[in-house]
Structure formats: structure tokens, C-alpha cells
């Protein structure tokens, strides 16, 4: 498709564009600019994601294997540790290392995966021994409770988790400028029912915000705004539908015999169909100018009232494109990069080459530690003693407060 320009061109000598014509040209330029930015940003993120996978997937697998080798050396020392208190501490340390290992992107074979699960289970029993006396007391307490109270107890736990989830959702919505009351939701509802209800509440909130005009007779400006909104919706349906039908008649591949022209028209029909389904009036107008009208004559002849309708449609599309740009970092296809980032703005600045350098340095340190532990029992014990001392000093009671970034890998090895 050629780059047809949808703009009001030159007019008669001695005359100038009306305010509506100037605004029409301005909003068209703005929409073109935003669409180009979306296209460039998408291309840039696609390339960066592809490049990061190419660079980092092999090194990430190597990092996981090196970490696994280190864990095996820890396990050798653990098996030789006799002191009960030290073994319990060591067990908790190994559990935390297994948790870190399992967070790494890797493809461990079946044997390695089973060994990891087995040592975790063994350490869990040692680190958190089960007291039969406590179990007996717990059973006695439950026997004393009627079934209704037991059910209530379980429901209280469910309600607590549900309340926390709702609080999280309300906080996210408030960050989007939506202060919704979600008290009508309850833990008995299915996830689908919750999604539907939240959607309804968002629609109601949007409707209420639009209808918050002063009571009594509406002002002339408010009436004009409502009328314009109606015209915009009608114009969308009428113009998009009509343009689609006109173009489909002209662009249909069956109208030509030449094979290469048929292929070209097939591609154009795909562009047209996508534009029609997404309400992309600008793309459809470009096609119309190129294939139905010779130049911008139809656009030039539009009255100011009609132009204002088009302007409203294009302004809405500008906002939609901007929203798409803002949402780009959160698309599933870029999920690989998120394991290295904390904020969406970092995605544009993040360089996988620096991550490769960091991981290479980390692997060198791990491999160096593994070598020392394998070849020197004295060094092995010293390394483990230092790690356990640091581990014991740190507060791991609240996992949510623990952040791996608070530690320098160089200090660990």
C-alpha cells in the first residue's frame, strides 16, 4: 500500500483553511506520529527480546548447572555435619538455596530434578521437625469443635486470603484512577464471576463520571458535546462500513487475472480487514484515496461539521494508540526480559550485553568456589562456615522482606 496522505490540501488562492480544517490536519499528523512510534517501539522491543534470548538463554542454562554443582558440594558437607543444631541450620540454608535454584530458568534432567526434590524433602524434615505431641493437641482441639465451627474456621482463612486479594485489586485500580468499592464481591464467587462483576463496576464508574453534570437543564456546551458523541458513533459505523464495502468491491482478488496482482490484492484485503475490525479509519481512508478517489478531493469537500466528527474519531484513535504504546512492555512475548527488570521503563534502556557480562562473572565465581570445595576439604569447611554464619544472622522469617538484590554475589563466593 502506498503512503497516501489523508490531509486537506491547498485551497483557492486568497483563502485560508478554516479552524476545523487546520485541526483536522493537525490531528491526522498527530495520529500518524503516534502510529509510527508504536510501530518503531514494537520493532525495537521485538529485536531486543530476540537478541536477549539469543545471548542469554545459553548462559542462563550454564548458570543453573553451575549453581547445581555448588549445591552438590554443599550437600557433601551437610552429610558430614554431626552437630544437630548446625545440621538444622544447614538444612534451612540448603532449602533456601534450592528455592533460589528453582527460580532460575533451566531444563534440569529427570535425575537432577528428583535429587533436588529429595534433598529438599530431607532438609525440610530436619529443619522443621514434626512434634507428635503438637499434632495430638491439634487433633483434640478439632475434635472438641463442632463441624459448623470447623467450617467457619476454614471460611475465615479463605475470607482472609480473599480480602487480601481484593485489597490488591482495589490498589491497582486506584493507581489507574478508579476508586471502586468491591465489597459486593465474596469468596464464594468464581474467578470468572469476579472478572465480570469488576468489569460491570468499571463500566458503571465510567458512566457515572460522564453523567456527573449539574442538576437541572443542561448547558448548550453539554448538549453539543453529547450530540457530537452520538455523531461520532454514527459516523464510525456509517463511514467505516461504507468504505469497507466500496474498497472490497474494488480490491477483490477475483477481479484480476495476473497472479502477482492477485497476491498483492490478497495482502491489501488483509490490511483492509484488520483496519475494519479494529476501527482504524485512517488506514481505510488512505486505501480509499488510493483506490476509489483520485486524490484528496472528497476530504477537501467535507464541511466543518463533518470534519469535527472525523476529528473526534481520530482523537480517540490517538488515545488508543498511546494506550497500546504504554501497554507494550507487558505483552506476553516480552515476558523473558522481565526476569531481569523491575520497572517497565527499564525495558527501553536495558542491555542484554551487560546482563551477559554479569552472568559470566557470576558463573566464574561459582565455578571457582566449586573447584576450591572439591580440592580442599579445609577450604570447603571454611566457605560453608562463613555462609552459615551469614545465613544465621539474616532474618529469613518474612520471605516478602527478603530481596536477592541486597546481596553481592562476589561476597558469597
CSV table of C-alpha atoms in Angstrom, one decimal:
chain,number,residue,atom,x,y,z
A,1,UNK,CA,0.0,0.0,0.0
A,2,UNK,CA,1.4,3.4,-1.0
A,3,UNK,CA,1.7,6.1,1.6
A,4,UNK,CA,-1.4,8.1,0.6
A,5,UNK,CA,-1.7,11.4,2.7
A,6,UNK,CA,-5.1,12.0,4.3
A,7,UNK,CA,-5.0,15.8,4.7
A,8,UNK,CA,-6.8,18.8,3.4
A,9,UNK,CA,-4.6,20.2,0.7
A,10,UNK,CA,-4.3,23.6,-1.0
A,11,UNK,CA,-7.5,25.6,-1.4
A,12,UNK,CA,-8.3,28.6,-3.6
A,13,UNK,CA,-5.9,31.5,-3.8
A,14,UNK,CA,-6.7,34.2,-1.3
A,15,UNK,CA,-8.5,31.8,1.1
A,16,UNK,CA,-7.1,30.0,4.2
A,17,UNK,CA,-8.0,26.9,6.0
A,18,UNK,CA,-10.8,27.1,8.5
A,19,UNK,CA,-10.1,26.2,12.2
A,20,UNK,CA,-11.8,22.8,11.7
A,21,UNK,CA,-9.6,22.1,8.6
A,22,UNK,CA,-6.4,23.1,10.5
A,23,UNK,CA,-7.4,20.9,13.4
A,24,UNK,CA,-8.2,18.0,11.1
A,25,UNK,CA,-4.7,18.2,9.5
A,26,UNK,CA,-3.1,18.6,13.0
A,27,UNK,CA,-4.8,15.5,14.5
A,28,UNK,CA,-4.0,13.5,11.4
A,29,UNK,CA,-0.4,14.4,11.7
A,30,UNK,CA,-0.5,13.5,15.4
A,31,UNK,CA,-2.1,10.1,14.8
A,32,UNK,CA,0.4,9.3,12.1
A,33,UNK,CA,3.2,10.2,14.5
A,34,UNK,CA,1.8,8.0,17.3
A,35,UNK,CA,1.2,5.1,14.9
A,36,UNK,CA,4.8,5.4,13.7
A,37,UNK,CA,6.1,5.5,17.3
A,38,UNK,CA,4.0,2.3,18.1
A,39,UNK,CA,5.5,0.6,15.0
A,40,UNK,CA,9.1,1.6,15.9
A,41,UNK,CA,8.8,0.7,19.6
A,42,UNK,CA,7.3,-2.7,18.7
A,43,UNK,CA,10.1,-3.4,16.3
A,44,UNK,CA,12.7,-2.3,18.8
A,45,UNK,CA,11.3,-4.4,21.6
A,46,UNK,CA,11.0,-7.4,19.2
A,47,UNK,CA,14.6,-7.1,18.2
A,48,UNK,CA,15.7,-6.6,21.8
A,49,UNK,CA,13.8,-9.6,23.1
A,50,UNK,CA,15.1,-11.8,20.2
A,51,UNK,CA,18.7,-10.6,20.9
A,52,UNK,CA,18.4,-11.2,24.6
A,53,UNK,CA,17.2,-14.7,24.1
A,54,UNK,CA,19.9,-15.4,21.7
A,55,UNK,CA,22.6,-14.1,24.1
A,56,UNK,CA,21.2,-15.1,27.5
A,57,UNK,CA,19.4,-18.5,27.1
A,58,UNK,CA,22.7,-20.5,26.8
A,59,UNK,CA,24.4,-18.6,29.7
A,60,UNK,CA,21.3,-18.9,31.9
A,61,UNK,CA,21.4,-22.7,31.5
A,62,UNK,CA,25.1,-22.7,32.3
A,63,UNK,CA,24.4,-20.6,35.3
A,64,UNK,CA,21.8,-23.1,36.6
A,65,UNK,CA,24.2,-26.0,36.1
A,66,UNK,CA,27.0,-24.2,37.9
A,67,UNK,CA,24.6,-23.5,40.8
A,68,UNK,CA,23.5,-27.1,40.8
A,69,UNK,CA,27.2,-28.2,41.1
A,70,UNK,CA,27.7,-25.8,44.0
A,71,UNK,CA,24.6,-27.2,45.7
A,72,UNK,CA,26.0,-30.7,45.4
A,73,UNK,CA,29.2,-29.6,47.2
A,74,UNK,CA,27.0,-28.1,50.0
A,75,UNK,CA,25.3,-31.4,50.3
A,76,UNK,CA,28.6,-33.3,50.7
A,77,UNK,CA,29.4,-31.1,53.7
A,78,UNK,CA,25.9,-31.4,55.1
A,79,UNK,CA,26.1,-35.2,55.1
A,80,UNK,CA,29.3,-34.9,57.2
A,81,UNK,CA,27.9,-32.4,59.7
A,82,UNK,CA,27.1,-34.2,63.0
A,83,UNK,CA,26.1,-31.3,65.4
A,84,UNK,CA,22.2,-31.4,65.5
A,85,UNK,CA,21.8,-27.6,65.8
A,86,UNK,CA,24.2,-27.0,63.0
A,87,UNK,CA,22.5,-29.6,60.8
A,88,UNK,CA,19.2,-27.9,61.3
A,89,UNK,CA,20.6,-24.6,60.4
A,90,UNK,CA,22.4,-26.1,57.4
A,91,UNK,CA,19.1,-27.7,56.3
A,92,UNK,CA,17.4,-24.4,56.3
A,93,UNK,CA,20.3,-22.9,54.3
A,94,UNK,CA,20.1,-25.7,51.7
A,95,UNK,CA,16.3,-25.2,51.4
A,96,UNK,CA,16.8,-21.5,50.6
A,97,UNK,CA,19.5,-22.4,48.0
A,98,UNK,CA,17.1,-24.9,46.4
A,99,UNK,CA,14.4,-22.2,46.3
A,100,UNK,CA,16.9,-19.9,44.5
A,101,UNK,CA,17.9,-22.7,42.1
A,102,UNK,CA,14.4,-23.5,41.1
A,103,UNK,CA,13.7,-19.8,40.3
A,104,UNK,CA,16.4,-20.0,37.6
A,105,UNK,CA,15.3,-20.7,34.1
A,106,UNK,CA,16.7,-24.1,33.3
A,107,UNK,CA,15.9,-27.6,31.9
A,108,UNK,CA,17.2,-30.0,34.6
A,109,UNK,CA,17.0,-33.7,33.6
A,110,UNK,CA,14.8,-36.1,35.4
A,111,UNK,CA,17.6,-37.4,37.6
A,112,UNK,CA,18.7,-33.9,38.7
A,113,UNK,CA,15.1,-32.8,39.4
A,114,UNK,CA,14.5,-35.9,41.5
A,115,UNK,CA,17.7,-35.3,43.5
A,116,UNK,CA,16.8,-31.7,44.1
A,117,UNK,CA,13.3,-32.7,45.4
A,118,UNK,CA,14.7,-35.4,47.6
A,119,UNK,CA,17.3,-33.3,49.4
A,120,UNK,CA,14.7,-30.5,49.9
A,121,UNK,CA,12.3,-33.0,51.5
A,122,UNK,CA,15.0,-34.4,53.7
A,123,UNK,CA,16.1,-30.9,54.8
A,124,UNK,CA,12.5,-29.9,55.4
A,125,UNK,CA,12.0,-32.8,57.9
A,126,UNK,CA,15.2,-31.9,59.7
A,127,UNK,CA,14.7,-28.1,59.7
A,128,UNK,CA,11.1,-28.2,60.8
A,129,UNK,CA,10.7,-31.5,62.8
A,130,UNK,CA,7.1,-32.5,63.4
A,131,UNK,CA,6.1,-32.8,67.0
A,132,UNK,CA,3.6,-35.6,67.6
A,133,UNK,CA,2.5,-34.0,70.9
A,134,UNK,CA,1.6,-30.8,69.0
A,135,UNK,CA,-0.4,-33.0,66.5
A,136,UNK,CA,-2.3,-34.7,69.3
A,137,UNK,CA,-3.2,-31.4,70.8
A,138,UNK,CA,-4.3,-30.0,67.5
A,139,UNK,CA,-6.5,-33.1,66.8
A,140,UNK,CA,-8.0,-32.8,70.3
A,141,UNK,CA,-8.8,-29.2,69.7
A,142,UNK,CA,-10.5,-30.0,66.4
A,143,UNK,CA,-12.5,-32.9,68.0
A,144,UNK,CA,-13.8,-30.5,70.6
A,145,UNK,CA,-15.1,-28.1,67.9
A,146,UNK,CA,-18.5,-28.8,66.2
A,147,UNK,CA,-18.4,-29.3,62.4
A,148,UNK,CA,-20.0,-25.9,62.0
A,149,UNK,CA,-17.2,-24.2,63.8
A,150,UNK,CA,-14.6,-26.1,61.8
A,151,UNK,CA,-16.2,-25.0,58.6
A,152,UNK,CA,-16.3,-21.4,59.9
A,153,UNK,CA,-12.7,-21.6,60.7
A,154,UNK,CA,-11.8,-22.7,57.2
A,155,UNK,CA,-14.1,-20.0,55.8
A,156,UNK,CA,-12.3,-17.4,57.9
A,157,UNK,CA,-9.0,-18.4,56.4
A,158,UNK,CA,-10.5,-18.3,52.9
A,159,UNK,CA,-12.1,-14.9,53.6
A,160,UNK,CA,-8.8,-13.5,54.8
A,161,UNK,CA,-7.0,-14.5,51.6
A,162,UNK,CA,-9.8,-13.2,49.5
A,163,UNK,CA,-9.9,-9.9,51.4
A,164,UNK,CA,-6.2,-9.5,50.8
A,165,UNK,CA,-6.7,-10.2,47.0
A,166,UNK,CA,-9.5,-7.7,46.8
A,167,UNK,CA,-7.4,-5.1,48.6
A,168,UNK,CA,-4.6,-5.7,46.0
A,169,UNK,CA,-7.1,-5.3,43.1
A,170,UNK,CA,-8.5,-2.1,44.6
A,171,UNK,CA,-5.0,-0.7,45.0
A,172,UNK,CA,-4.2,-1.4,41.3
A,173,UNK,CA,-7.5,0.1,40.2
A,174,UNK,CA,-6.8,3.2,42.3
A,175,UNK,CA,-3.4,3.7,40.6
A,176,UNK,CA,-5.4,3.7,37.3
A,177,UNK,CA,-7.6,6.5,38.7
A,178,UNK,CA,-10.6,4.2,39.5
A,179,UNK,CA,-11.8,4.2,43.1
A,180,UNK,CA,-14.2,1.3,43.2
A,181,UNK,CA,-16.0,-0.3,46.1
A,182,UNK,CA,-15.5,-4.1,45.7
A,183,UNK,CA,-17.4,-5.0,48.9
A,184,UNK,CA,-20.1,-6.7,46.8
A,185,UNK,CA,-17.6,-9.5,45.8
A,186,UNK,CA,-17.2,-12.5,48.0
A,187,UNK,CA,-15.0,-15.7,48.2
A,188,UNK,CA,-17.9,-17.9,47.0
A,189,UNK,CA,-17.7,-16.3,43.5
A,190,UNK,CA,-15.7,-18.0,40.7
A,191,UNK,CA,-12.8,-16.1,39.1
A,192,UNK,CA,-15.0,-15.6,36.0
A,193,UNK,CA,-17.8,-14.1,38.1
A,194,UNK,CA,-15.4,-11.8,39.8
A,195,UNK,CA,-13.9,-10.6,36.5
A,196,UNK,CA,-17.4,-10.0,35.1
A,197,UNK,CA,-18.5,-8.1,38.2
A,198,UNK,CA,-15.4,-5.9,38.3
A,199,UNK,CA,-15.9,-5.1,34.6
A,200,UNK,CA,-19.5,-4.1,35.4
A,201,UNK,CA,-18.4,-1.8,38.2
A,202,UNK,CA,-15.7,-0.2,36.0
A,203,UNK,CA,-18.4,0.5,33.3
A,204,UNK,CA,-20.8,1.9,35.9
A,205,UNK,CA,-18.0,4.1,37.3
A,206,UNK,CA,-17.2,5.4,33.8
A,207,UNK,CA,-20.9,6.1,33.2
A,208,UNK,CA,-21.3,7.9,36.5
A,209,UNK,CA,-18.3,10.1,35.8
A,210,UNK,CA,-19.8,11.1,32.5
A,211,UNK,CA,-23.2,11.8,33.9
A,212,UNK,CA,-21.9,14.0,36.8
A,213,UNK,CA,-23.2,17.2,35.3
A,214,UNK,CA,-25.0,19.7,37.4
A,215,UNK,CA,-28.7,19.0,38.0
A,216,UNK,CA,-31.4,20.8,36.0
A,217,UNK,CA,-31.2,21.9,32.4
A,218,UNK,CA,-28.0,21.0,30.5
A,219,UNK,CA,-25.9,23.8,29.1
A,220,UNK,CA,-25.6,24.4,25.4
A,221,UNK,CA,-22.0,23.2,25.6
A,222,UNK,CA,-23.0,19.9,27.3
A,223,UNK,CA,-25.8,19.3,24.7
A,224,UNK,CA,-23.3,19.9,21.8
A,225,UNK,CA,-20.8,17.5,23.4
A,226,UNK,CA,-23.5,14.8,23.7
A,227,UNK,CA,-24.6,15.4,20.1
A,228,UNK,CA,-21.0,15.2,18.9
A,229,UNK,CA,-20.5,11.9,20.7
A,230,UNK,CA,-23.6,10.5,19.0
A,231,UNK,CA,-22.5,11.7,15.6
A,232,UNK,CA,-19.1,10.2,16.2
A,233,UNK,CA,-20.6,6.8,16.9
A,234,UNK,CA,-22.9,7.0,13.9
A,235,UNK,CA,-20.1,8.2,11.7
A,236,UNK,CA,-17.9,5.3,12.8
A,237,UNK,CA,-20.5,2.8,11.8
A,238,UNK,CA,-21.5,4.6,8.6
A,239,UNK,CA,-18.1,5.6,7.3
A,240,UNK,CA,-16.2,2.5,8.2
A,241,UNK,CA,-18.9,0.2,6.9
A,242,UNK,CA,-19.4,2.1,3.7
A,243,UNK,CA,-15.6,2.5,3.0
A,244,UNK,CA,-15.1,-1.2,3.7
A,245,UNK,CA,-17.8,-2.2,1.2
A,246,UNK,CA,-16.6,0.2,-1.5
A,247,UNK,CA,-13.0,-1.0,-1.1
A,248,UNK,CA,-13.9,-4.7,-1.0
A,249,UNK,CA,-15.6,-4.3,-4.4
A,250,UNK,CA,-12.5,-2.6,-5.9
A,251,UNK,CA,-9.8,-4.7,-4.2
A,252,UNK,CA,-11.2,-8.2,-4.5
A,253,UNK,CA,-8.6,-10.6,-5.9
A,254,UNK,CA,-11.0,-12.3,-8.3
A,255,UNK,CA,-11.3,-9.1,-10.3
A,256,UNK,CA,-7.8,-9.6,-11.8
A,257,UNK,CA,-6.1,-12.4,-13.7
A,258,UNK,CA,-2.4,-11.6,-13.2
A,259,UNK,CA,-1.0,-13.9,-10.4
A,260,UNK,CA,1.3,-11.2,-8.9
A,261,UNK,CA,-1.6,-8.7,-8.8
A,262,UNK,CA,-3.8,-11.3,-7.2
A,263,UNK,CA,-1.2,-11.8,-4.4
A,264,UNK,CA,-0.9,-8.0,-4.0
A,265,UNK,CA,-4.7,-7.6,-3.7
A,266,UNK,CA,-4.8,-10.5,-1.2
A,267,UNK,CA,-2.4,-8.6,1.0
A,268,UNK,CA,-4.4,-5.4,0.6
A,269,UNK,CA,-7.6,-7.2,1.6
A,270,UNK,CA,-5.8,-8.4,4.8
A,271,UNK,CA,-4.8,-4.9,5.6
A,272,UNK,CA,-8.4,-3.7,4.9
A,273,UNK,CA,-10.0,-6.4,7.0
A,274,UNK,CA,-7.7,-5.7,10.0
A,275,UNK,CA,-8.4,-2.0,9.7
A,276,UNK,CA,-12.1,-2.6,9.6
A,277,UNK,CA,-12.2,-4.9,12.6
A,278,UNK,CA,-10.0,-2.6,14.7
A,279,UNK,CA,-11.9,0.6,13.6
A,280,UNK,CA,-8.8,2.1,12.0
A,281,UNK,CA,-10.4,4.7,9.9
A,282,UNK,CA,-7.2,6.4,8.9
A,283,UNK,CA,-5.8,3.3,7.2
A,284,UNK,CA,-9.2,2.8,5.4
A,285,UNK,CA,-9.2,6.5,4.3
A,286,UNK,CA,-5.7,6.0,2.8
A,287,UNK,CA,-6.9,3.0,0.9
A,288,UNK,CA,-10.0,4.8,-0.3
A,289,UNK,CA,-7.9,7.8,-1.5
A,290,UNK,CA,-5.6,5.4,-3.4
A,291,UNK,CA,-8.2,3.1,-4.9
A,292,UNK,CA,-11.6,4.8,-5.0
A,293,UNK,CA,-10.9,8.6,-5.2
A,294,UNK,CA,-8.2,10.3,-7.2
A,295,UNK,CA,-6.5,12.3,-4.5
A,296,UNK,CA,-8.0,14.2,-1.5
A,297,UNK,CA,-11.0,15.7,-3.3
A,298,UNK,CA,-13.5,14.1,-1.0
A,299,UNK,CA,-11.7,15.1,2.1
A,300,UNK,CA,-11.3,18.7,0.8
A,301,UNK,CA,-15.0,19.0,0.2
A,302,UNK,CA,-16.1,17.9,3.7
A,303,UNK,CA,-18.0,20.6,5.7
A,304,UNK,CA,-16.7,21.8,9.1
A,305,UNK,CA,-19.4,19.9,10.9
A,306,UNK,CA,-18.4,16.6,9.2
A,307,UNK,CA,-14.7,17.4,9.9
A,308,UNK,CA,-15.4,17.8,13.6
A,309,UNK,CA,-16.8,14.3,13.6
A,310,UNK,CA,-13.8,12.9,11.9
A,311,UNK,CA,-11.5,14.9,14.3
A,312,UNK,CA,-13.3,13.3,17.3
A,313,UNK,CA,-12.8,9.8,15.8
A,314,UNK,CA,-9.1,10.4,15.2
A,315,UNK,CA,-8.5,12.0,18.6
A,316,UNK,CA,-10.0,8.8,20.1
A,317,UNK,CA,-7.6,6.7,18.0
A,318,UNK,CA,-4.7,8.8,19.1
A,319,UNK,CA,-5.5,7.9,22.7
A,320,UNK,CA,-5.9,4.2,21.8
A,321,UNK,CA,-2.5,4.2,20.1
A,322,UNK,CA,-0.9,5.9,23.1
A,323,UNK,CA,-2.5,3.3,25.3
A,324,UNK,CA,-1.1,0.5,23.1
A,325,UNK,CA,2.4,2.0,23.4
A,326,UNK,CA,2.1,2.2,27.2
A,327,UNK,CA,0.9,-1.5,27.3
A,328,UNK,CA,3.7,-2.8,25.0
A,329,UNK,CA,6.2,-3.8,27.8
A,330,UNK,CA,3.5,-6.0,29.4
A,331,UNK,CA,2.8,-8.1,26.4
A,332,UNK,CA,3.4,-11.8,26.9
A,333,UNK,CA,6.0,-12.1,24.1
A,334,UNK,CA,8.4,-9.8,26.1
A,335,UNK,CA,8.0,-11.9,29.4
A,336,UNK,CA,11.5,-13.3,29.0
A,337,UNK,CA,13.1,-9.8,29.6
A,338,UNK,CA,11.0,-9.2,32.8
A,339,UNK,CA,13.2,-11.6,34.9
A,340,UNK,CA,16.0,-9.0,34.6
A,341,UNK,CA,13.9,-5.9,35.2
A,342,UNK,CA,11.9,-4.2,38.0
A,343,UNK,CA,10.2,-1.4,36.1
A,344,UNK,CA,8.6,-1.1,32.7
A,345,UNK,CA,10.8,2.0,31.8
A,346,UNK,CA,13.9,-0.2,32.2
A,347,UNK,CA,12.9,-2.2,29.1
A,348,UNK,CA,13.9,0.6,26.7
A,349,UNK,CA,17.3,1.1,28.4
A,350,UNK,CA,18.2,-2.5,29.4
A,351,UNK,CA,21.1,-4.0,27.6
A,352,UNK,CA,21.4,-7.8,27.4
A,353,UNK,CA,25.1,-7.5,26.8
A,354,UNK,CA,25.6,-6.1,30.3
A,355,UNK,CA,23.5,-8.9,31.7
A,356,UNK,CA,25.7,-11.4,29.8
A,357,UNK,CA,28.8,-9.9,31.3
A,358,UNK,CA,27.3,-10.1,34.8
A,359,UNK,CA,26.2,-13.7,34.4
A,360,UNK,CA,29.6,-14.7,33.0
A,361,UNK,CA,31.3,-13.1,36.0
A,362,UNK,CA,28.8,-14.9,38.4
A,363,UNK,CA,29.5,-18.3,36.8
A,364,UNK,CA,33.2,-17.8,37.1
A,365,UNK,CA,32.9,-17.1,40.8
A,366,UNK,CA,30.6,-20.1,41.3
A,367,UNK,CA,32.9,-22.4,39.4
A,368,UNK,CA,35.9,-21.1,41.3
A,369,UNK,CA,34.1,-21.9,44.6
A,370,UNK,CA,33.1,-25.4,43.4
A,371,UNK,CA,36.8,-26.0,42.5
A,372,UNK,CA,38.0,-24.9,45.9
A,373,UNK,CA,35.5,-27.0,47.7
A,374,UNK,CA,36.3,-30.1,45.7
A,375,UNK,CA,40.0,-29.8,46.0
A,376,UNK,CA,40.4,-28.6,49.6
A,377,UNK,CA,38.4,-30.0,52.5
A,378,UNK,CA,39.7,-27.2,54.7
A,379,UNK,CA,38.5,-24.5,52.2
A,380,UNK,CA,35.2,-26.4,51.8
A,381,UNK,CA,34.6,-26.2,55.6
A,382,UNK,CA,35.7,-22.6,55.8
A,383,UNK,CA,33.4,-21.5,53.0
A,384,UNK,CA,30.4,-23.3,54.4
A,385,UNK,CA,31.0,-22.0,58.0
A,386,UNK,CA,31.1,-18.4,56.6
A,387,UNK,CA,27.9,-18.9,54.6
A,388,UNK,CA,26.1,-20.4,57.6
A,389,UNK,CA,27.2,-17.6,59.9
A,390,UNK,CA,25.9,-15.0,57.4
A,391,UNK,CA,22.7,-17.1,56.9
A,392,UNK,CA,22.1,-17.3,60.7
A,393,UNK,CA,22.4,-13.6,61.1
A,394,UNK,CA,20.0,-12.7,58.4
A,395,UNK,CA,16.3,-12.6,59.1
A,396,UNK,CA,14.5,-15.0,56.8
A,397,UNK,CA,11.3,-15.3,58.8
A,398,UNK,CA,9.5,-13.0,56.3
A,399,UNK,CA,10.2,-14.0,52.8
A,400,UNK,CA,8.4,-10.9,51.4
A,401,UNK,CA,11.0,-8.7,53.0
A,402,UNK,CA,14.0,-10.6,51.5
A,403,UNK,CA,15.4,-9.3,48.3
A,404,UNK,CA,18.2,-11.1,46.5
A,405,UNK,CA,19.5,-7.8,45.2
A,406,UNK,CA,20.5,-6.8,48.7
A,407,UNK,CA,23.4,-9.2,48.4
A,408,UNK,CA,26.5,-9.0,46.2
A,409,UNK,CA,27.3,-12.4,44.6
A,410,UNK,CA,31.0,-11.7,44.9
A,411,UNK,CA,30.7,-11.7,48.7
A,412,UNK,CA,29.1,-15.1,48.7
A,413,UNK,CA,31.9,-16.8,46.8
